Coordinates of C-alpha atoms in Angstrom, one line a residue:
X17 CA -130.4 -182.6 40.6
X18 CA -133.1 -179.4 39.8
X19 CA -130.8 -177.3 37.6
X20 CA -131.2 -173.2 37.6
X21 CA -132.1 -171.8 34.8
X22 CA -134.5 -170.1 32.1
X23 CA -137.4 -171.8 33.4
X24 CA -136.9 -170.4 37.1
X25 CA -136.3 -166.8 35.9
X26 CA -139.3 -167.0 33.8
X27 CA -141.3 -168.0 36.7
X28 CA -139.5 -165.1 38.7
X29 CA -140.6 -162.8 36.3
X30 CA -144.2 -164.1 35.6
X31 CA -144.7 -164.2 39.2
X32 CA -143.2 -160.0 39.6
X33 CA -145.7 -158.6 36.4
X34 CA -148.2 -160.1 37.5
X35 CA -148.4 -158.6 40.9
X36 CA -147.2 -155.3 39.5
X37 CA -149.4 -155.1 36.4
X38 CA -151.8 -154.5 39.0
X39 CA -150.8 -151.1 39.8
X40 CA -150.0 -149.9 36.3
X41 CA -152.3 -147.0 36.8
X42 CA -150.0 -145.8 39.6
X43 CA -146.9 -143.2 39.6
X44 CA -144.3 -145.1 39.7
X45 CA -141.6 -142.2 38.8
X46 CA -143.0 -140.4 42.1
X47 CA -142.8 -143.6 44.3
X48 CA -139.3 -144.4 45.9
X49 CA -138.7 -148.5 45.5
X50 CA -138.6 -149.9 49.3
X51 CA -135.3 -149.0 51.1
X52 CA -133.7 -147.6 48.0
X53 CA -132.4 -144.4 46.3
X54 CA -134.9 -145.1 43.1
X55 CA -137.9 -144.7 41.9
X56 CA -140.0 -148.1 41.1
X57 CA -139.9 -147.0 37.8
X58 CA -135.9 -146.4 37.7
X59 CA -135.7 -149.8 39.6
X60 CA -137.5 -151.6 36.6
X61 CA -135.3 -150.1 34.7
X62 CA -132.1 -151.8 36.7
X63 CA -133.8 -155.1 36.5
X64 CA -133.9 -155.0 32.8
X65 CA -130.7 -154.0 32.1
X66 CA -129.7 -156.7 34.6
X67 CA -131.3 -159.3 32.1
X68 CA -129.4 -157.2 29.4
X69 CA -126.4 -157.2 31.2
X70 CA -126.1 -161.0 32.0
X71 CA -127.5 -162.3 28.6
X72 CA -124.8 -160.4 26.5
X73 CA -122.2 -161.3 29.1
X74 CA -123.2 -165.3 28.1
X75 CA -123.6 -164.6 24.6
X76 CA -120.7 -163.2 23.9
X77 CA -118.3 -164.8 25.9
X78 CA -116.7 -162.2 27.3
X79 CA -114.3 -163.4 30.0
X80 CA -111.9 -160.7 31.2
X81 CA -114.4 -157.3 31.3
X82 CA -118.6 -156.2 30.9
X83 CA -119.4 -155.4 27.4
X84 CA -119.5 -152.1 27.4
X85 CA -123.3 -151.3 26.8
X86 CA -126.6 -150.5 28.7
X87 CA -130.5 -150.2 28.1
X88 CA -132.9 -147.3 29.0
X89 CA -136.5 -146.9 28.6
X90 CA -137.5 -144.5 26.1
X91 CA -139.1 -141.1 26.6
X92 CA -142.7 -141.5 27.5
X93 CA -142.8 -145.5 28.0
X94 CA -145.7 -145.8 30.5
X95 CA -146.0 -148.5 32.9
X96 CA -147.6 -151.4 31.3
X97 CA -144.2 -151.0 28.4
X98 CA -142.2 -151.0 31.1
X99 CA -143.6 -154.5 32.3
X100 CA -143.1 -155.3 28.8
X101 CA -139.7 -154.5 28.7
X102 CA -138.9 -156.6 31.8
X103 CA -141.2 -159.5 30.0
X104 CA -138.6 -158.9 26.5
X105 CA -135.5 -158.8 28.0
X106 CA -136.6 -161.4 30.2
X107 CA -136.6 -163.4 27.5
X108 CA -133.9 -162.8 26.0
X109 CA -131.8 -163.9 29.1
X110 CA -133.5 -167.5 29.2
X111 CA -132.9 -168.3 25.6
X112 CA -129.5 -167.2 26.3
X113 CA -129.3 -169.2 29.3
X114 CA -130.6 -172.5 27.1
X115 CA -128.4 -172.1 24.6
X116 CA -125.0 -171.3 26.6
X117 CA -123.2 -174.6 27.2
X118 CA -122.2 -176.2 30.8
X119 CA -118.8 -175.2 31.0
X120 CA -118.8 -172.3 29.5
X121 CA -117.6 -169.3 32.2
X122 CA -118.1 -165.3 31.4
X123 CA -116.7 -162.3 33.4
X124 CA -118.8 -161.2 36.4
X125 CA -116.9 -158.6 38.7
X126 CA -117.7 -160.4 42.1
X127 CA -116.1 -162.4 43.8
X128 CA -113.8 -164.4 41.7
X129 CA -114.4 -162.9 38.6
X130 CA -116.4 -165.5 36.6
X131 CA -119.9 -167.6 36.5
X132 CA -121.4 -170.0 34.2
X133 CA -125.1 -170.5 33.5
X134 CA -126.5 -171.7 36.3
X135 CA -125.2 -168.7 38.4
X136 CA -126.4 -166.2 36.0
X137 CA -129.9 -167.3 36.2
X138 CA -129.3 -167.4 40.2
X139 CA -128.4 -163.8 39.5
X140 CA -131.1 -162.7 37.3
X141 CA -133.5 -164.9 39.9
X142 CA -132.4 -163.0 42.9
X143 CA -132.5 -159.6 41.1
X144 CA -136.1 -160.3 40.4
X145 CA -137.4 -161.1 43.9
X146 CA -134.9 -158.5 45.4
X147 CA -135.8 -155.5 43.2
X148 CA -139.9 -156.8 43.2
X149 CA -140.2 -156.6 46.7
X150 CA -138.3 -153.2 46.4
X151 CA -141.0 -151.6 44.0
X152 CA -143.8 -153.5 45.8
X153 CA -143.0 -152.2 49.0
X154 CA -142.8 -148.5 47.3
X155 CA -145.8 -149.2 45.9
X156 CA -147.9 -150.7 48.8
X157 CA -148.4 -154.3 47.3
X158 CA -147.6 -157.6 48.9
X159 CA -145.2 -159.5 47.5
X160 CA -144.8 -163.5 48.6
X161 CA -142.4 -164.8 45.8
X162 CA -142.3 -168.9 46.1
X163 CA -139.8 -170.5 48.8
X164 CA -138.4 -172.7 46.6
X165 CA -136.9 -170.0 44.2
X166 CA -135.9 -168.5 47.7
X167 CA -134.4 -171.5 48.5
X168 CA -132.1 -172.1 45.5
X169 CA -130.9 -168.5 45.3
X170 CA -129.7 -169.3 48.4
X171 CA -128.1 -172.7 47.9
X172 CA -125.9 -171.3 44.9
X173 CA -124.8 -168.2 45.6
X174 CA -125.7 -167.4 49.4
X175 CA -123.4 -170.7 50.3
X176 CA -121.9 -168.0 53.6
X177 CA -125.3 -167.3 54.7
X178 CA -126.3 -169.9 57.3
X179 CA -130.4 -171.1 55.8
X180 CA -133.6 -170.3 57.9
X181 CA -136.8 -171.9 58.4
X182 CA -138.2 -169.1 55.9
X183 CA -135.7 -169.1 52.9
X184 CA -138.0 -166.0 51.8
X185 CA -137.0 -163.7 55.3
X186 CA -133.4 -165.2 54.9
X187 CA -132.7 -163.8 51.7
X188 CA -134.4 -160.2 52.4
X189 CA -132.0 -160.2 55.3
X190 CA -129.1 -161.8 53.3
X191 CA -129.6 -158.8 50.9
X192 CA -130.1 -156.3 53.7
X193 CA -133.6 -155.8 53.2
X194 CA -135.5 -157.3 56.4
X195 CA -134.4 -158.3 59.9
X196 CA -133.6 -162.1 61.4
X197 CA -133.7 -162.9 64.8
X198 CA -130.5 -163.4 66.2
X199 CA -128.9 -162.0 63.7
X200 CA -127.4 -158.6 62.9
X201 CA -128.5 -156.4 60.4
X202 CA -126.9 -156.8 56.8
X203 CA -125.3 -153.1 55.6
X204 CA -123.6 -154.5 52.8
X205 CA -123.7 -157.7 51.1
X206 CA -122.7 -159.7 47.5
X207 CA -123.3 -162.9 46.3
X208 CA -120.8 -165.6 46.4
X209 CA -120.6 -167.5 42.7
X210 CA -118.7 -170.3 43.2
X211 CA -114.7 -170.6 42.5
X212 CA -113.1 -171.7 39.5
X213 CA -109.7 -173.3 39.4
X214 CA -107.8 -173.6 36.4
X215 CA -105.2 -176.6 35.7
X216 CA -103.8 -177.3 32.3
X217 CA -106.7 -180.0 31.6
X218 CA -109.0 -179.7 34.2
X219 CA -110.9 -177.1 36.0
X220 CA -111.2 -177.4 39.6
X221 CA -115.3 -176.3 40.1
X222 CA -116.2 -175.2 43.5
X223 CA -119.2 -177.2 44.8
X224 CA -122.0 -175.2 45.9
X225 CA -124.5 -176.0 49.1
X226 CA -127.2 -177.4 46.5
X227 CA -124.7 -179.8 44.7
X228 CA -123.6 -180.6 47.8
X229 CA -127.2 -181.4 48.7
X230 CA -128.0 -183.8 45.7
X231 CA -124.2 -185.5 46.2
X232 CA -125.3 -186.6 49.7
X233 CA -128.5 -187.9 48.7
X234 CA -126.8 -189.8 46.0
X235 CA -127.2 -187.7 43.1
X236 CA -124.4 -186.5 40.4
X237 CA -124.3 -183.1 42.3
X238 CA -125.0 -181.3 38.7
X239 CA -121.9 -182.5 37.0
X240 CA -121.1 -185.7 34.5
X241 CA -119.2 -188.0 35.6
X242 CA -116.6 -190.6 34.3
X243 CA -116.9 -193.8 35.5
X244 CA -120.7 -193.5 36.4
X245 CA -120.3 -191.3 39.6
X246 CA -118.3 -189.8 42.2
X247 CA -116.0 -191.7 44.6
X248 CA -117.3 -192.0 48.1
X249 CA -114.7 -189.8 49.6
X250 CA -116.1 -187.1 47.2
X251 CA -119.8 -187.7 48.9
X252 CA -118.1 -187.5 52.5
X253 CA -116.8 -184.5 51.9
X254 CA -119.8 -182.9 50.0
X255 CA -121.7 -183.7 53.9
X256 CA -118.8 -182.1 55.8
X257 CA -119.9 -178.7 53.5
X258 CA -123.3 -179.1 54.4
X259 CA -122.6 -179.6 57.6
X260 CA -120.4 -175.9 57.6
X261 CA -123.2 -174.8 55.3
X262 CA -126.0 -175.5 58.0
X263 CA -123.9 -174.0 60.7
X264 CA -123.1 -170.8 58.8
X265 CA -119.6 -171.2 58.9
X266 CA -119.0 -172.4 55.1
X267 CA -116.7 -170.0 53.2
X268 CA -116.7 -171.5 49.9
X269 CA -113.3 -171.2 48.8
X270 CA -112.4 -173.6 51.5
X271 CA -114.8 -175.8 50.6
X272 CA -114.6 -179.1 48.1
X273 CA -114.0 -178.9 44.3
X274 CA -114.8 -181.1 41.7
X275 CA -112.0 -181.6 39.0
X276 CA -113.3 -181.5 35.8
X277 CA -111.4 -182.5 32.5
X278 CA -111.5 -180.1 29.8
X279 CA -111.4 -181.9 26.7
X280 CA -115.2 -183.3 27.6
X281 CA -116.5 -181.8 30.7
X282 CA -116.7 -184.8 32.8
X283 CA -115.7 -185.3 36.6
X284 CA -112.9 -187.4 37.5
X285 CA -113.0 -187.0 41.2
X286 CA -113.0 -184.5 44.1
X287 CA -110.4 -182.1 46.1
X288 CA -110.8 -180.0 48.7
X289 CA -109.8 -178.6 52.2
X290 CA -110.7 -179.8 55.7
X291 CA -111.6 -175.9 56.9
X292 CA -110.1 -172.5 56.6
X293 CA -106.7 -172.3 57.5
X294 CA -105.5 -172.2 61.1
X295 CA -103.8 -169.3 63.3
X296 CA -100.2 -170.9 61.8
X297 CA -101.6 -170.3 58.4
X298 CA -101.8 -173.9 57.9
X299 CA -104.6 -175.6 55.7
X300 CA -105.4 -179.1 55.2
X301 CA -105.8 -181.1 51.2
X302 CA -107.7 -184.5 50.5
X303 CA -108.5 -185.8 47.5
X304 CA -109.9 -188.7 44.9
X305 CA -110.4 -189.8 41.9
X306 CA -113.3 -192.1 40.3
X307 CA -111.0 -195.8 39.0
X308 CA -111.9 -194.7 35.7
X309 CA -109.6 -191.9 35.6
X310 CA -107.0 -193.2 37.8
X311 CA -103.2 -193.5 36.3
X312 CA -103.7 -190.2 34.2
X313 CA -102.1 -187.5 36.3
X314 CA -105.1 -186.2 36.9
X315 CA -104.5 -185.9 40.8
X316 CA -101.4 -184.4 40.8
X317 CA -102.2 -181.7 38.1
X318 CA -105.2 -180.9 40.5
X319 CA -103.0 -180.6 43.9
X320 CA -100.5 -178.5 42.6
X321 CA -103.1 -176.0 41.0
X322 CA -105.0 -176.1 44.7
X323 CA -102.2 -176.1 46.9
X324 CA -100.7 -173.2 44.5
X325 CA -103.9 -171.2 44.8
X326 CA -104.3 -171.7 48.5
X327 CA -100.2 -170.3 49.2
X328 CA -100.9 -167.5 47.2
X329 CA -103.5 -166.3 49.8
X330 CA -102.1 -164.3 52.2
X331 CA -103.5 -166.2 55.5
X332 CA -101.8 -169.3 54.2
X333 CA -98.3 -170.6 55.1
X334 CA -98.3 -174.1 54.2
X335 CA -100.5 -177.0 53.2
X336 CA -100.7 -180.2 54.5
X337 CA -101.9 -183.4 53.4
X338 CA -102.4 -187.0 54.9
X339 CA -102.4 -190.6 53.6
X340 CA -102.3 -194.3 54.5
X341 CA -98.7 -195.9 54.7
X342 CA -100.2 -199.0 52.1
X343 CA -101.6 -196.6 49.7
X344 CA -98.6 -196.3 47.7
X345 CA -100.4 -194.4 44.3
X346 CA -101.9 -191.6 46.8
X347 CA -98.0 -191.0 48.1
X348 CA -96.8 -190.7 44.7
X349 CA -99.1 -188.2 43.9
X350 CA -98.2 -186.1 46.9
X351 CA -94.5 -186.5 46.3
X352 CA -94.6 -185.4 42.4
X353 CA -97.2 -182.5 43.7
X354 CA -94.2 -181.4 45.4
X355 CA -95.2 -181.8 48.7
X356 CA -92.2 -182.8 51.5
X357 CA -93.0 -186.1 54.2
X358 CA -93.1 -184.4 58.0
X359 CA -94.1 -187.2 60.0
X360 CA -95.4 -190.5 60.4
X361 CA -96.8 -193.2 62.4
X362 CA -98.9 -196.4 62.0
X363 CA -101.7 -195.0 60.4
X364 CA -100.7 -192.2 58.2
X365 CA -98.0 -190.6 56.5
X366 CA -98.2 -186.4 56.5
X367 CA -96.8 -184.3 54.1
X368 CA -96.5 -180.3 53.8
X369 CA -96.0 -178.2 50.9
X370 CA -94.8 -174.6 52.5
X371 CA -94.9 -171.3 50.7
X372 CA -92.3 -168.4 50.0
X373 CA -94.1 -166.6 53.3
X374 CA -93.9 -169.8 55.3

């Protein structure tokens, strides 16, 4: 699976100075960046303390605020230092971004309080061709920034916004900057990092539209795996995302999550829900785990952190989970995840697990 990284924000960033480091001998304090309140030159200023902003966040692993600083230009930087500054602190975010191990999370405010590496440099990527296009327009350049950067901004932290023939129109309309057909105007908009679960030795790590991608076609979708790979079931349900994904239906905290064990970062297996949760506030759990990691508790420790996530959402009343009547280890897990038997038949057993509201 392509990783996101240092290498795409350099190429974001090579790609930006060199269009604008052909208007150097322009005012950019005078000219007002595209369909914002700044100047081009205040805007370059944003981006580079964007860079600031996410490498110190990485660096020094802060997890439950922003460090608490910011970077200005000085008095009387012309243009061409201000391209170098983007270039420095540029720079500064990739070999920050290379040297920040896989699991590591930091604090980002929106929308579930945390990313890792590969959303920061989705981030800093997306920052680059939004604000670029912002003080090119100002400026009265042309700016074409390559589709696949477009398209992997998208992938990991666009997963609500439904993907377009042009990934380059999508995500100017995705970050209300241009218009779609048959779709309405954007007037406010975030990225979506994915969601992070915690258990007591595994994290439950939401799966985004590109590992979703590389999980159908095979592939590891990004993570490590015990055991070689994931369990079919996982796959399956990585093609039902897609399939919400493609739609424009996906909200990723509904989505599938790969359990991950703490004490060395590999995947044991998959959990997820079916969709959102219905008009009775009811939502529906699968799970499995690869045969390597089977007998460990891993499944149960994963449930009841999901299914105690999901009732502590206030559109949630219950959650409910199917399994076979001859698969005796998948009822045990259910049972010790706390979850109560509600009906059954020939061909499955189904079990709820109902909240304080329910």
């Amino acid at each position: 699976m392509r990783s996101m990284g240092g290498e795409q924000v350099e190429e974001a960033v090579a790609s930006a100075v060199a269009l604008l480091r052909t208007a150097t001998d322009r005012d950019w304090e005078a000219a007002r960046a595209g369909r914002l309140k700044w100047s081009c030159r205040e805007t370059a200023e944003h981006l580079a303390g964007d860079f600031v902003f996410y490498a110190g966040q990485l660096a020094g692993r802060a997890t439950e605020a922003c460090v608490p600083f910011e970077i200005t230009f000085d008095d009387g930087t012309d243009n061409e230092g201000v391209l170098h500054v983007i270039e420095t602190t540029c720079a500064l975010l990739t070999a920050t971004l290379r040297t920040t191990p896989r699991e590591v999370r930091v604090f980002h405010p929106y929308p579930f309080r945390s990313a890792d590496r590969e959303g920061f440099a989705a981030m800093g990527v997306t920052e680059v061709l939004a604000h670029t296009h912002d003080i090119a327009e100002g400026l009265g350049l042309a700016y074409e920034p390559p589709a696949a950067l477009c398209a992997d901004v998208l992938a990991r932290i666009f997963p609500h916004v439904r993907p377009g023939d042009d990934p380059w129109r999508t995500l100017l309309w995705a970050t209300g900057r241009g218009e779609l057909p048959g779709r309405a105007p954007v007037t406010g908009w975030r990225w979506l990092n994915n969601l992070v679960v915690p258990a007591e030795r595994l994290t439950l790590q939401g799966v985004t539209p590109a590992a979703a991608t590389d999980l159908v076609a095979g592939g590891d979708g990004g993570f490590e795996w015990a055991g070689g790979g994931p369990f079919q079931g996982t796959r399956d349900a990585a093609g039902m995302l897609l399939q919400a994904y493609e739609a424009g239906v996906h909200r990723p905290e509904w989505g599938v999550f790969v359990l991950v064990r703490r004490e060395d970062g590999r995947a044991v297996g998959g959990m997820g829900f079916h969709g959102v949760p219905d008009e009775e506030g009811r939502v529906e759990i699968g799970y499995d785990l690869v045969e390597a990691a089977r007998g460990h508790g891993y499944a149960t420790e994963g449930l009841r952190a999901l299914s105690a996530w999901a009732l502590a959402r206030e559109e949630v009343t219950s959650v409910f989970a199917t399994t076979e009547p001859v698969n005796l280890a998948s009822q045990a897990v259910i049972v010790r995840a706390g979850f109560t038997r509600v009906a059954k038949d020939e061909r499955q057993l189904a079990y709820e697990l109902r909240g304080t509201r329910g």
